mmCIF file of C-alpha atoms in Angstrom:
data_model
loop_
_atom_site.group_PDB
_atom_site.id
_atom_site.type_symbol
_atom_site.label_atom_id
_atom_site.label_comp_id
_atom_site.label_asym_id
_atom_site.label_seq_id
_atom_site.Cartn_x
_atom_site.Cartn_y
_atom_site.Cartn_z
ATOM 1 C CA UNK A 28 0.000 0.000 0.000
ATOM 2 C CA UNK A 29 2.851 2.600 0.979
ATOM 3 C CA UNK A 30 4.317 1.945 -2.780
ATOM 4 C CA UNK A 31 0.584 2.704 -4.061
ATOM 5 C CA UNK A 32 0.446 5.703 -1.777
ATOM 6 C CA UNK A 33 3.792 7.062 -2.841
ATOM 7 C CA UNK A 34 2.651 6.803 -6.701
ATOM 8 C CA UNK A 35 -0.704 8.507 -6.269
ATOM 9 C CA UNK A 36 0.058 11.023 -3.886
ATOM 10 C CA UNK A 37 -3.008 12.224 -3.295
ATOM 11 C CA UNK A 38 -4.385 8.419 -2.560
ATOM 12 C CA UNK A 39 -6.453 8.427 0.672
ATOM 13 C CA UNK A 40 -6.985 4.644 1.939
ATOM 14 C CA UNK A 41 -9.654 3.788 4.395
ATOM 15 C CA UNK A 42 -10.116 0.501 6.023
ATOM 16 C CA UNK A 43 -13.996 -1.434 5.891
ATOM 17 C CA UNK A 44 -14.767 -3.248 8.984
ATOM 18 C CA UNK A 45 -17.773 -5.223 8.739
ATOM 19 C CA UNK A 46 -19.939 -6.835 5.751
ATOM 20 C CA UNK A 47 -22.872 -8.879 5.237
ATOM 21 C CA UNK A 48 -21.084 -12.261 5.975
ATOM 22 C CA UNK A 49 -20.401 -10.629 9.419
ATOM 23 C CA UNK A 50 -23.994 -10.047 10.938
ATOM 24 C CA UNK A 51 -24.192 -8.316 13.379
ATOM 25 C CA UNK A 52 -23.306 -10.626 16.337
ATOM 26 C CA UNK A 53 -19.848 -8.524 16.895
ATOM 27 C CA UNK A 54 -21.277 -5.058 16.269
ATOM 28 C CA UNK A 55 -23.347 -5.442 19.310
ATOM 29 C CA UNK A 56 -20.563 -6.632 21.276
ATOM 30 C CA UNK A 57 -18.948 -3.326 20.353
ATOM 31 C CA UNK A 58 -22.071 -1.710 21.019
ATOM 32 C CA UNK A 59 -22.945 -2.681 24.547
ATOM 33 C CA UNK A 60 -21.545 0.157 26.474
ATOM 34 C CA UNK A 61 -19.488 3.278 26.157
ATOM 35 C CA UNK A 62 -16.562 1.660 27.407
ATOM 36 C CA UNK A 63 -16.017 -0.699 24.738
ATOM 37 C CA UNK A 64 -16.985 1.880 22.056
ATOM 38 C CA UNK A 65 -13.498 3.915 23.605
ATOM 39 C CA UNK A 66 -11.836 1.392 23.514
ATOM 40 C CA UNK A 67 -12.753 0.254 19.823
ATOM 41 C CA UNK A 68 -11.730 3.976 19.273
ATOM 42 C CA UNK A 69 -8.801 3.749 20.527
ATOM 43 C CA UNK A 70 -7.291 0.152 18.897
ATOM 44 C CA UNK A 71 -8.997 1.210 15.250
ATOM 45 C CA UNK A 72 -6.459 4.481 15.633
ATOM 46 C CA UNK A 73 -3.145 2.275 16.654
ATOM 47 C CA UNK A 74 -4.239 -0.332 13.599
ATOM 48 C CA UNK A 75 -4.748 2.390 11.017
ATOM 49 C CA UNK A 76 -1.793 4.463 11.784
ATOM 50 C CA UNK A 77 -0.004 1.238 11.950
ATOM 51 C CA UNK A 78 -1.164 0.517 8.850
ATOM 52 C CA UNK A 79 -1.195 3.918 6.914
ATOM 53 C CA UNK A 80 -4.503 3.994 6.426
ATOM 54 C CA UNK A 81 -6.413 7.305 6.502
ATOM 55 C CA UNK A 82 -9.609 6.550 8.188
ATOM 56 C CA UNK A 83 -12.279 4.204 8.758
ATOM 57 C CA UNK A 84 -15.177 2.980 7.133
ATOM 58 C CA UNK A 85 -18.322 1.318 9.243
ATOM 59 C CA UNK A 86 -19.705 -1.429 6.456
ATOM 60 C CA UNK A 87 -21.743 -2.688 10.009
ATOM 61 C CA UNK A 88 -25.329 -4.423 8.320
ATOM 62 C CA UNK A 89 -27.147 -3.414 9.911
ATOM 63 C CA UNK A 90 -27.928 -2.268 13.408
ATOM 64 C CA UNK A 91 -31.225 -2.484 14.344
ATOM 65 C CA UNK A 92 -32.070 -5.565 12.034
ATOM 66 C CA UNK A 93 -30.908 -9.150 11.457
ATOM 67 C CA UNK A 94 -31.286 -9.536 15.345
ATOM 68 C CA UNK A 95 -29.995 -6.008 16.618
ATOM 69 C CA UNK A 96 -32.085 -4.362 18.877
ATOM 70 C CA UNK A 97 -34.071 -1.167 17.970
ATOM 71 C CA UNK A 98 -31.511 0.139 20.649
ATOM 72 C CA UNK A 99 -28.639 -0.277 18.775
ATOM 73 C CA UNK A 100 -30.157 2.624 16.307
ATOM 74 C CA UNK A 101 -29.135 4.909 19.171
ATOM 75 C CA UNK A 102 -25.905 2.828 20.097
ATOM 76 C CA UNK A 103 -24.494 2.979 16.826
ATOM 77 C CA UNK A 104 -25.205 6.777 16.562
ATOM 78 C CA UNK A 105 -23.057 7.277 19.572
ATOM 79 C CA UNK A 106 -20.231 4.840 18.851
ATOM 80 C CA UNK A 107 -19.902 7.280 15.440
ATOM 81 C CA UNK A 108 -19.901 10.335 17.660
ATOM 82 C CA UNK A 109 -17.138 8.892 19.960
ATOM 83 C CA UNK A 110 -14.868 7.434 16.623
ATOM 84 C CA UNK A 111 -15.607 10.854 15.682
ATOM 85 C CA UNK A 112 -14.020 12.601 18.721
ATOM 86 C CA UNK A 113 -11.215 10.420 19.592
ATOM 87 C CA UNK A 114 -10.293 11.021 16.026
ATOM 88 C CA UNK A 115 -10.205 14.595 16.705
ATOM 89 C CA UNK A 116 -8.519 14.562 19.815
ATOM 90 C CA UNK A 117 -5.613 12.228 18.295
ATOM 91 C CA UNK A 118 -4.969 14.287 15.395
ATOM 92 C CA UNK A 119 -4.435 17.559 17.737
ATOM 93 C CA UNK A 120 -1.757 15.336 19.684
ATOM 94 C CA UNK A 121 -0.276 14.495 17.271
ATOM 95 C CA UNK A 122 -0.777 16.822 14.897
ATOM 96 C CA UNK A 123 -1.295 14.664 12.262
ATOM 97 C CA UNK A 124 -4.114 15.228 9.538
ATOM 98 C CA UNK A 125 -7.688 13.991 11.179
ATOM 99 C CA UNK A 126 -8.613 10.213 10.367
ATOM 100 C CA UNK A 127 -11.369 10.086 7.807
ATOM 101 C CA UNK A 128 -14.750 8.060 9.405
ATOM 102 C CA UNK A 129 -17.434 7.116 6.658
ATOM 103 C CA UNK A 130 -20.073 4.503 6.774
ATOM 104 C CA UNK A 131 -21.325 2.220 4.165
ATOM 105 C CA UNK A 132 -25.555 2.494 4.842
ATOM 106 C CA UNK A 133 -28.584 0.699 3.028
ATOM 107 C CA UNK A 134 -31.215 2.260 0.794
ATOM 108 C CA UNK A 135 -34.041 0.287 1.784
ATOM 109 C CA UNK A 136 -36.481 2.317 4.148
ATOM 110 C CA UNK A 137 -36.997 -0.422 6.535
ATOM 111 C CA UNK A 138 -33.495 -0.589 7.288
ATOM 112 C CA UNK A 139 -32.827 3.064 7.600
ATOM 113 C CA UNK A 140 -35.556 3.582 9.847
ATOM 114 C CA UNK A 141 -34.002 0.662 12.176
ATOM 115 C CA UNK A 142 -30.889 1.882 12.627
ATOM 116 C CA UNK A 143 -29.956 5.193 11.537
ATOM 117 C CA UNK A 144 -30.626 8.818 13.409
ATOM 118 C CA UNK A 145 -29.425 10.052 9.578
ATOM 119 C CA UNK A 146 -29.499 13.519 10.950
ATOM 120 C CA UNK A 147 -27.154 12.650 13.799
ATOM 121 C CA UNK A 148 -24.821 10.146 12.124
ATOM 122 C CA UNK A 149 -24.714 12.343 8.706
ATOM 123 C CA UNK A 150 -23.240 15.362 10.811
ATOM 124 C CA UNK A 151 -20.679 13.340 11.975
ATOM 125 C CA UNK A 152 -19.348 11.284 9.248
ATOM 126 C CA UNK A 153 -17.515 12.650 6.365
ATOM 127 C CA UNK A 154 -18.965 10.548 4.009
ATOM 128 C CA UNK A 155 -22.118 8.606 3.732
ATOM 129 C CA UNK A 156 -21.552 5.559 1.437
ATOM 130 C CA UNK A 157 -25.225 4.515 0.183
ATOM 131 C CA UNK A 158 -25.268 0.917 -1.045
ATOM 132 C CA UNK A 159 -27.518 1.208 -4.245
ATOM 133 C CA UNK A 160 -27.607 -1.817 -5.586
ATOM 134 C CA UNK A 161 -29.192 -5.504 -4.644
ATOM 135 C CA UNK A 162 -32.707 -3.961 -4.995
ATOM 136 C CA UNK A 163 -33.514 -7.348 -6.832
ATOM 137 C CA UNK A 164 -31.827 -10.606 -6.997
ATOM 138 C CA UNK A 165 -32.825 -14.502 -6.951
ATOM 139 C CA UNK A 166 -34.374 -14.223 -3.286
ATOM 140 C CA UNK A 167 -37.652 -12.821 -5.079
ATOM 141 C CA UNK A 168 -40.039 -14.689 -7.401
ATOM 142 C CA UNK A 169 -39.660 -12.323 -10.254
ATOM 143 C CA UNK A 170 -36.686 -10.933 -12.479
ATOM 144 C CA UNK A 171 -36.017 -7.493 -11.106
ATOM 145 C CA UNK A 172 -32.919 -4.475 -12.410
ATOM 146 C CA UNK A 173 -30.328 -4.370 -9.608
ATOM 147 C CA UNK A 174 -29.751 -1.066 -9.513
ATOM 148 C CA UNK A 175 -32.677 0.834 -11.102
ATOM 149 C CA UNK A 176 -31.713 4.466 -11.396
ATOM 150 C CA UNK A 177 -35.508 5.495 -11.257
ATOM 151 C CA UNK A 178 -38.976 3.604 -10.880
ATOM 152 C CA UNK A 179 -41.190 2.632 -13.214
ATOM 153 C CA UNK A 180 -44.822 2.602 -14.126
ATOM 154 C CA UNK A 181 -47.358 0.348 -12.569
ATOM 155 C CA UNK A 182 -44.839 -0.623 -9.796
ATOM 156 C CA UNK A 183 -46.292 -0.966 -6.179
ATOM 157 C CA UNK A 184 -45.732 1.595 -3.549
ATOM 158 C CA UNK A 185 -42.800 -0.967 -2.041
ATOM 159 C CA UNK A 186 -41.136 -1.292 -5.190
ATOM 160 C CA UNK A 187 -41.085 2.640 -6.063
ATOM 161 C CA UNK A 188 -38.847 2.803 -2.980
ATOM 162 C CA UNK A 189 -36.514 0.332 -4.577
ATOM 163 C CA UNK A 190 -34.017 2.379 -6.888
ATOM 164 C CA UNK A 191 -30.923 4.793 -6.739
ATOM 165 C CA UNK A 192 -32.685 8.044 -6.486
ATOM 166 C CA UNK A 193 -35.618 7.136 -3.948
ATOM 167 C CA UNK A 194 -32.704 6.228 -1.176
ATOM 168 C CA UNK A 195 -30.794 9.235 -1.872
ATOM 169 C CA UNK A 196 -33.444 11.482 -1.682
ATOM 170 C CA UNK A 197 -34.941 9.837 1.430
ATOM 171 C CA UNK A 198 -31.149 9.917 3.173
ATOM 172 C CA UNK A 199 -31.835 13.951 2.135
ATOM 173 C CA UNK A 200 -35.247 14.528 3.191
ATOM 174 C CA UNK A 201 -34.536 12.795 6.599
ATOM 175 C CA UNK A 202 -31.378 15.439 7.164
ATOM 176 C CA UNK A 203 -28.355 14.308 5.367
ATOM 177 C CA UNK A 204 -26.360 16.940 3.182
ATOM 178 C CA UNK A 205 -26.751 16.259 -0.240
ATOM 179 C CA UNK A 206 -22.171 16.320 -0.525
ATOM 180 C CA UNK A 207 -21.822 14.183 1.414
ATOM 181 C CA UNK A 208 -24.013 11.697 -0.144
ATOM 182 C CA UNK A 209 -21.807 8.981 -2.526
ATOM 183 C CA UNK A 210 -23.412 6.538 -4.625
ATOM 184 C CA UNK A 211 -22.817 3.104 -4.954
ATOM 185 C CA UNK A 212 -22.316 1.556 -8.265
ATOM 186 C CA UNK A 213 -21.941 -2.117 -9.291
ATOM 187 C CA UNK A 214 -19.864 -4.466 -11.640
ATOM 188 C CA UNK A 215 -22.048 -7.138 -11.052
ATOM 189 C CA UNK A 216 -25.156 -8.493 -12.337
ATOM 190 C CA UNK A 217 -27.695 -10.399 -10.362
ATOM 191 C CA UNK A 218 -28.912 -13.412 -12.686
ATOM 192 C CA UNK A 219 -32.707 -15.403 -12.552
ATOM 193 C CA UNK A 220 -33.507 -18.805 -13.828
ATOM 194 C CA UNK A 221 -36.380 -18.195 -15.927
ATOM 195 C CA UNK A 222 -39.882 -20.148 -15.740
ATOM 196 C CA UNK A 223 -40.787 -19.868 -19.286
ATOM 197 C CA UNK A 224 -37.986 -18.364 -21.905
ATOM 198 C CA UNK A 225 -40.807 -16.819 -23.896
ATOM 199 C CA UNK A 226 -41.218 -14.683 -21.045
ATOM 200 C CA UNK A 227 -37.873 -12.665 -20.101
ATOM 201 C CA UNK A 228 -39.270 -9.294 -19.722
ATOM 202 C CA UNK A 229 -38.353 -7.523 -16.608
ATOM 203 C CA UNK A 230 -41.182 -8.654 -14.003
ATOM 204 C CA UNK A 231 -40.931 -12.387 -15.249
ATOM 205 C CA UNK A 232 -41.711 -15.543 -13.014
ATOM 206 C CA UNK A 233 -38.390 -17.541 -12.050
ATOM 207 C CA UNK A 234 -37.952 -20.886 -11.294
ATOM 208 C CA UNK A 235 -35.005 -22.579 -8.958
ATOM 209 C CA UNK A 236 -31.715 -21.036 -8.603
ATOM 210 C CA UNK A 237 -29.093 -20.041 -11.129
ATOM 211 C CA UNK A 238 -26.667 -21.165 -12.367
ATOM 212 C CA UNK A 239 -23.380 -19.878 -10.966
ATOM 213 C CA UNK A 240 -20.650 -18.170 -13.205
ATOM 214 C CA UNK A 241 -17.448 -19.676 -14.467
ATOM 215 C CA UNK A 242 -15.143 -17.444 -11.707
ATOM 216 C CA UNK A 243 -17.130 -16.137 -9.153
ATOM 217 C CA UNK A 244 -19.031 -19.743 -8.512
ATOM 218 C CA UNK A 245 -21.893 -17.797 -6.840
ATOM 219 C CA UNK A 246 -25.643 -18.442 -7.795
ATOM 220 C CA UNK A 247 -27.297 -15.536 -8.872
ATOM 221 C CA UNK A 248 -24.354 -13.163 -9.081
ATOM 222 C CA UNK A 249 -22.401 -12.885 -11.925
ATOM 223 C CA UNK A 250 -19.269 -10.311 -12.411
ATOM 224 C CA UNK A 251 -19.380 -8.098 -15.542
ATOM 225 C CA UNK A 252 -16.561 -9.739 -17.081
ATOM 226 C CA UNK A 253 -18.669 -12.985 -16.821
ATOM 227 C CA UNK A 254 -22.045 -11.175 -18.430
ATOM 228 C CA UNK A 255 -19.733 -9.945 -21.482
ATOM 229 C CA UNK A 256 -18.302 -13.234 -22.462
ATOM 230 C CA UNK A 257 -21.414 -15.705 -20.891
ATOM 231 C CA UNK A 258 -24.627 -13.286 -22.213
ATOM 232 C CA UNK A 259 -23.438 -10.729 -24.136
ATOM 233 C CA UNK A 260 -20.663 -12.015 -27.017
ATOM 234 C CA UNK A 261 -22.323 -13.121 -30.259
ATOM 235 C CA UNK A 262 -26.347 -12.718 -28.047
ATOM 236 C CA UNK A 263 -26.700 -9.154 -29.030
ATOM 237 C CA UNK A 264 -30.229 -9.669 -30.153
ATOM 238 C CA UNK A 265 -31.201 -10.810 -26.486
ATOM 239 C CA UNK A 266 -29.389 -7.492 -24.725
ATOM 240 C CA UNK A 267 -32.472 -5.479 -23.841
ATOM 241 C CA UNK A 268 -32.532 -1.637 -22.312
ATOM 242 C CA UNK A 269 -35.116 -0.647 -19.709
ATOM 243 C CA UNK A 270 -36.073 2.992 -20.832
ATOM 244 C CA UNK A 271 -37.446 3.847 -17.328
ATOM 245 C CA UNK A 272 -35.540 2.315 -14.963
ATOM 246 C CA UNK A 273 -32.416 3.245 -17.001
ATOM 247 C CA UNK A 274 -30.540 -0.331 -16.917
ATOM 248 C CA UNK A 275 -29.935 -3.134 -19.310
ATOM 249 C CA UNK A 276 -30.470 -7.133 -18.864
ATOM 250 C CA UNK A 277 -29.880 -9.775 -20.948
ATOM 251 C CA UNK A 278 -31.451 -13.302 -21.424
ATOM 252 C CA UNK A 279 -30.273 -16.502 -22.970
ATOM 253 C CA UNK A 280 -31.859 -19.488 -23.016
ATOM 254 C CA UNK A 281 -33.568 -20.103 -19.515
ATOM 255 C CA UNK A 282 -30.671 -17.340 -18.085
ATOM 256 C CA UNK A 283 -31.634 -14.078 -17.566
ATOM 257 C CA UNK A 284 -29.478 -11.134 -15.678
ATOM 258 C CA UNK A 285 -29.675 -7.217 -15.038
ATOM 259 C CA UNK A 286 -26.936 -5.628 -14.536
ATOM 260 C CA UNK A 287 -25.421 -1.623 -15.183
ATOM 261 C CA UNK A 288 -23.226 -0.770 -18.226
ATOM 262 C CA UNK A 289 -21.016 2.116 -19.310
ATOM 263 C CA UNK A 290 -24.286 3.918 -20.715
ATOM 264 C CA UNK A 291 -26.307 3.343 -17.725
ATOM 265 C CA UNK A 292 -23.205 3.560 -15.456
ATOM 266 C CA UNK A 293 -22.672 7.188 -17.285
ATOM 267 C CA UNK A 294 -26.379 8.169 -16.474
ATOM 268 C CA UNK A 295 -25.934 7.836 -12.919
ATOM 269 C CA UNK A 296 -22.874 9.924 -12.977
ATOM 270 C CA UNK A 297 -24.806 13.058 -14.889
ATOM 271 C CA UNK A 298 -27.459 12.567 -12.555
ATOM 272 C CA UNK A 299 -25.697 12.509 -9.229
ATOM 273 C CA UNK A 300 -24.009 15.723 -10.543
ATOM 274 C CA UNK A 301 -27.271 16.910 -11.006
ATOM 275 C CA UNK A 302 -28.023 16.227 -7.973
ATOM 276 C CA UNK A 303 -25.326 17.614 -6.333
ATOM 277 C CA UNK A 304 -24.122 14.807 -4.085
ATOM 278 C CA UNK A 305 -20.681 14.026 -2.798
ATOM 279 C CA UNK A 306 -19.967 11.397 -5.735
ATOM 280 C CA UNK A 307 -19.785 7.344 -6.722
ATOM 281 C CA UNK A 308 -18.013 4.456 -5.107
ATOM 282 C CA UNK A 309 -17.535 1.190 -6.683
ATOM 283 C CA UNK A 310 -18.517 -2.780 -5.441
ATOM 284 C CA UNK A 311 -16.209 -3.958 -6.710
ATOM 285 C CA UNK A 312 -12.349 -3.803 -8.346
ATOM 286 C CA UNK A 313 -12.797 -7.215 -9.336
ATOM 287 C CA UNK A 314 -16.277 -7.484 -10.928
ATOM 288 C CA UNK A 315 -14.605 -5.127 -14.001
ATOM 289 C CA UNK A 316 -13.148 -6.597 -16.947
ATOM 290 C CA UNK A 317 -9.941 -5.705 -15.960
ATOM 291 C CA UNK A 318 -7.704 -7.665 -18.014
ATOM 292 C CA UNK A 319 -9.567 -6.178 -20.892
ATOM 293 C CA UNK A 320 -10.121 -9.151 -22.541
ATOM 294 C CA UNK A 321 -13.988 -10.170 -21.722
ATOM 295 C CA UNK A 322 -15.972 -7.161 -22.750
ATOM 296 C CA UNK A 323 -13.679 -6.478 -25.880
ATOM 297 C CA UNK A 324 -13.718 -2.348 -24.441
ATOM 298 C CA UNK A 325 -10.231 -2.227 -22.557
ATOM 299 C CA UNK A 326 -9.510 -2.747 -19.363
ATOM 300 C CA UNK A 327 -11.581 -1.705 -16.356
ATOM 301 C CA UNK A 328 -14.366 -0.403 -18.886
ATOM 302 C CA UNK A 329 -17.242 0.533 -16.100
ATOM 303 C CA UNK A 330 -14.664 2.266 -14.087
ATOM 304 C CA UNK A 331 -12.966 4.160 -16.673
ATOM 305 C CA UNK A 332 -16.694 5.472 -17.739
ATOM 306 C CA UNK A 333 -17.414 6.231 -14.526
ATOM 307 C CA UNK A 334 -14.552 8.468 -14.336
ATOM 308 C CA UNK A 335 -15.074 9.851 -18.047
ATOM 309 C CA UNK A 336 -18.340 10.981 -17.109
ATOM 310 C CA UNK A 337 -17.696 12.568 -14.427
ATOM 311 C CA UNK A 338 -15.135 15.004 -16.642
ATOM 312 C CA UNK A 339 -18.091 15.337 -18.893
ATOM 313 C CA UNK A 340 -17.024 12.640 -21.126
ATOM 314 C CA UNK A 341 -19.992 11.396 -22.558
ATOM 315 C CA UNK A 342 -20.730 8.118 -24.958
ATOM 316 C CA UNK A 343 -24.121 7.495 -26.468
ATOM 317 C CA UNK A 344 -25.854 4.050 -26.636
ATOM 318 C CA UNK A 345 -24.872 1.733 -29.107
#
């Protein structure tokens, strides 16, 4: 990492604690009293200054759900306040530039309601990391876009609060500044067995699991490197572009996956500028093509557009 830093000087590297594979079994061990919340403080400092990292990022899913008290909305709230100011008081001491403290959050309303005081938390944090994507996947019963910029027509109340711009602008109506608001973006598709192949329209019935891809073994997730060369190469015909919820899918045979492109990768971009928000994160590095060989478009294609777009570099769609 130092030999990274030292290339790209102005590099800033934060550490993620947490994930989904985690729980949340160890977050409320962290979370049952003030005491240990210092003295998380206090070892995440040594380990990141250790480490040359410059800050922290709390990927914790989620308090207040997935057997977290309703409590540990509150809890968590202070824990950030307490990272915030032991942060603080370390940097004057040593007068050393202030660790960075973000937190990776969901978009769903249930689980923002649980365990966020957005108003609190957002005033503390430097950055708010909104994880917009996994709207839809193989847990449901029909096909579904996994990161639908907008809504679309006929959808149910639920489902209109399933896309990019509903969770940002409920993490904004509920008190958080719009910059520092950053939007997740994904290069990875989340794939459906269809029921009937006559029927691949987004909204259609599924049946079973998926398969799982030729790399990332996981059913119902496949990396965009494993879309280009699996659904994409020589089944142009059967790649298919949602007009209002601004994201393609693809089907093949009794296959069918959504998943974001450069085009509706680049949308996002204009409209978070729009929008005025604090700017796009990416899950992951390794869902890209990045050898460059896959998607036929060079390497790291979604990323490079991501970053294109936001100098006003702008493709149309092919």
């Amino acid at each position: 990492m130092k030999a990274i830093k030292h290339r790209y000087t102005g590099l800033k590297t934060l550490l993620s604690v947490g994930g989904w594979n985690l729980g949340t079994k160890q977050i409320r061990v962290i979370l049952q009293n003030r005491m240990r919340m210092r003295k998380f403080a206090k070892t995440s400092i040594t380990f990141l200054r250790n480490n040359g990292f410059d800050g922290l990022d709390l990927h914790f899913q989620y308090p207040g759900s997935r057997g977290s008290p309703r409590k540990d909305k509150y809890k968590y709230a202070t824990l950030v306040m307490i990272l915030k100011e032991a942060f603080a008081v370390e940097a004057r001491l040593t007068r050393k530039p202030r660790l960075l403290l973000t937190a990776a959050v969901p978009p769903g309303k249930h689980d923002i309601d649980a365990g966020y005081e957005i108003r609190r938390i957002c005033r503390l944090l430097d950055f708010v990391n909104l994880l917009t994507y996994d709207f839809h996947g193989t847990w449901e019963d029909l096909t579904g876009i996994n990161a639908p910029l907008l809504p679309r027509r006929g959808e149910s109340k639920e489902d209109r609060e399933r896309n990019v711009a509903w969770a940002a602008n409920y993490w904004i109506k509920e008190g958080c500044p719009r910059r520092k608001l950053v939007i997740g973006m994904s290069t990875y598709g989340r794939s459906f067995r269809l029921a009937n192949q006559a029927n691949h329209g987004v909204g259609a019935p599924k049946r079973g699991r998926p398969g799982r891809g030729t790399y990332t073994r996981v059913s119902g997730f496949l990396a965009y490197y494993e879309i280009c060369e699996d659904l994409i190469k020589g089944n142009e015909q059967n790649v298919k572009w949602h007009k209002e919820l601004k994201a393609p899918y693809a089907y093949k045979g009794d296959m069918w996956v959504s998943y974001d492109n450069e085009y509706s990768l680049q949308l996002k971009v204009k409209w978070l500028m729009k929008m005025k928000l604090g700017g796009w994160m990416v899950m992951d590095l390794a869902g890209d093509d990045f050898s460059g060989t896959f998607c036929n478009a060079g390497k790291y294609p979604l990323i490079s557009r991501l970053n294109k777009a936001l100098k006003g570099e702008i493709i149309t769609m092919s």
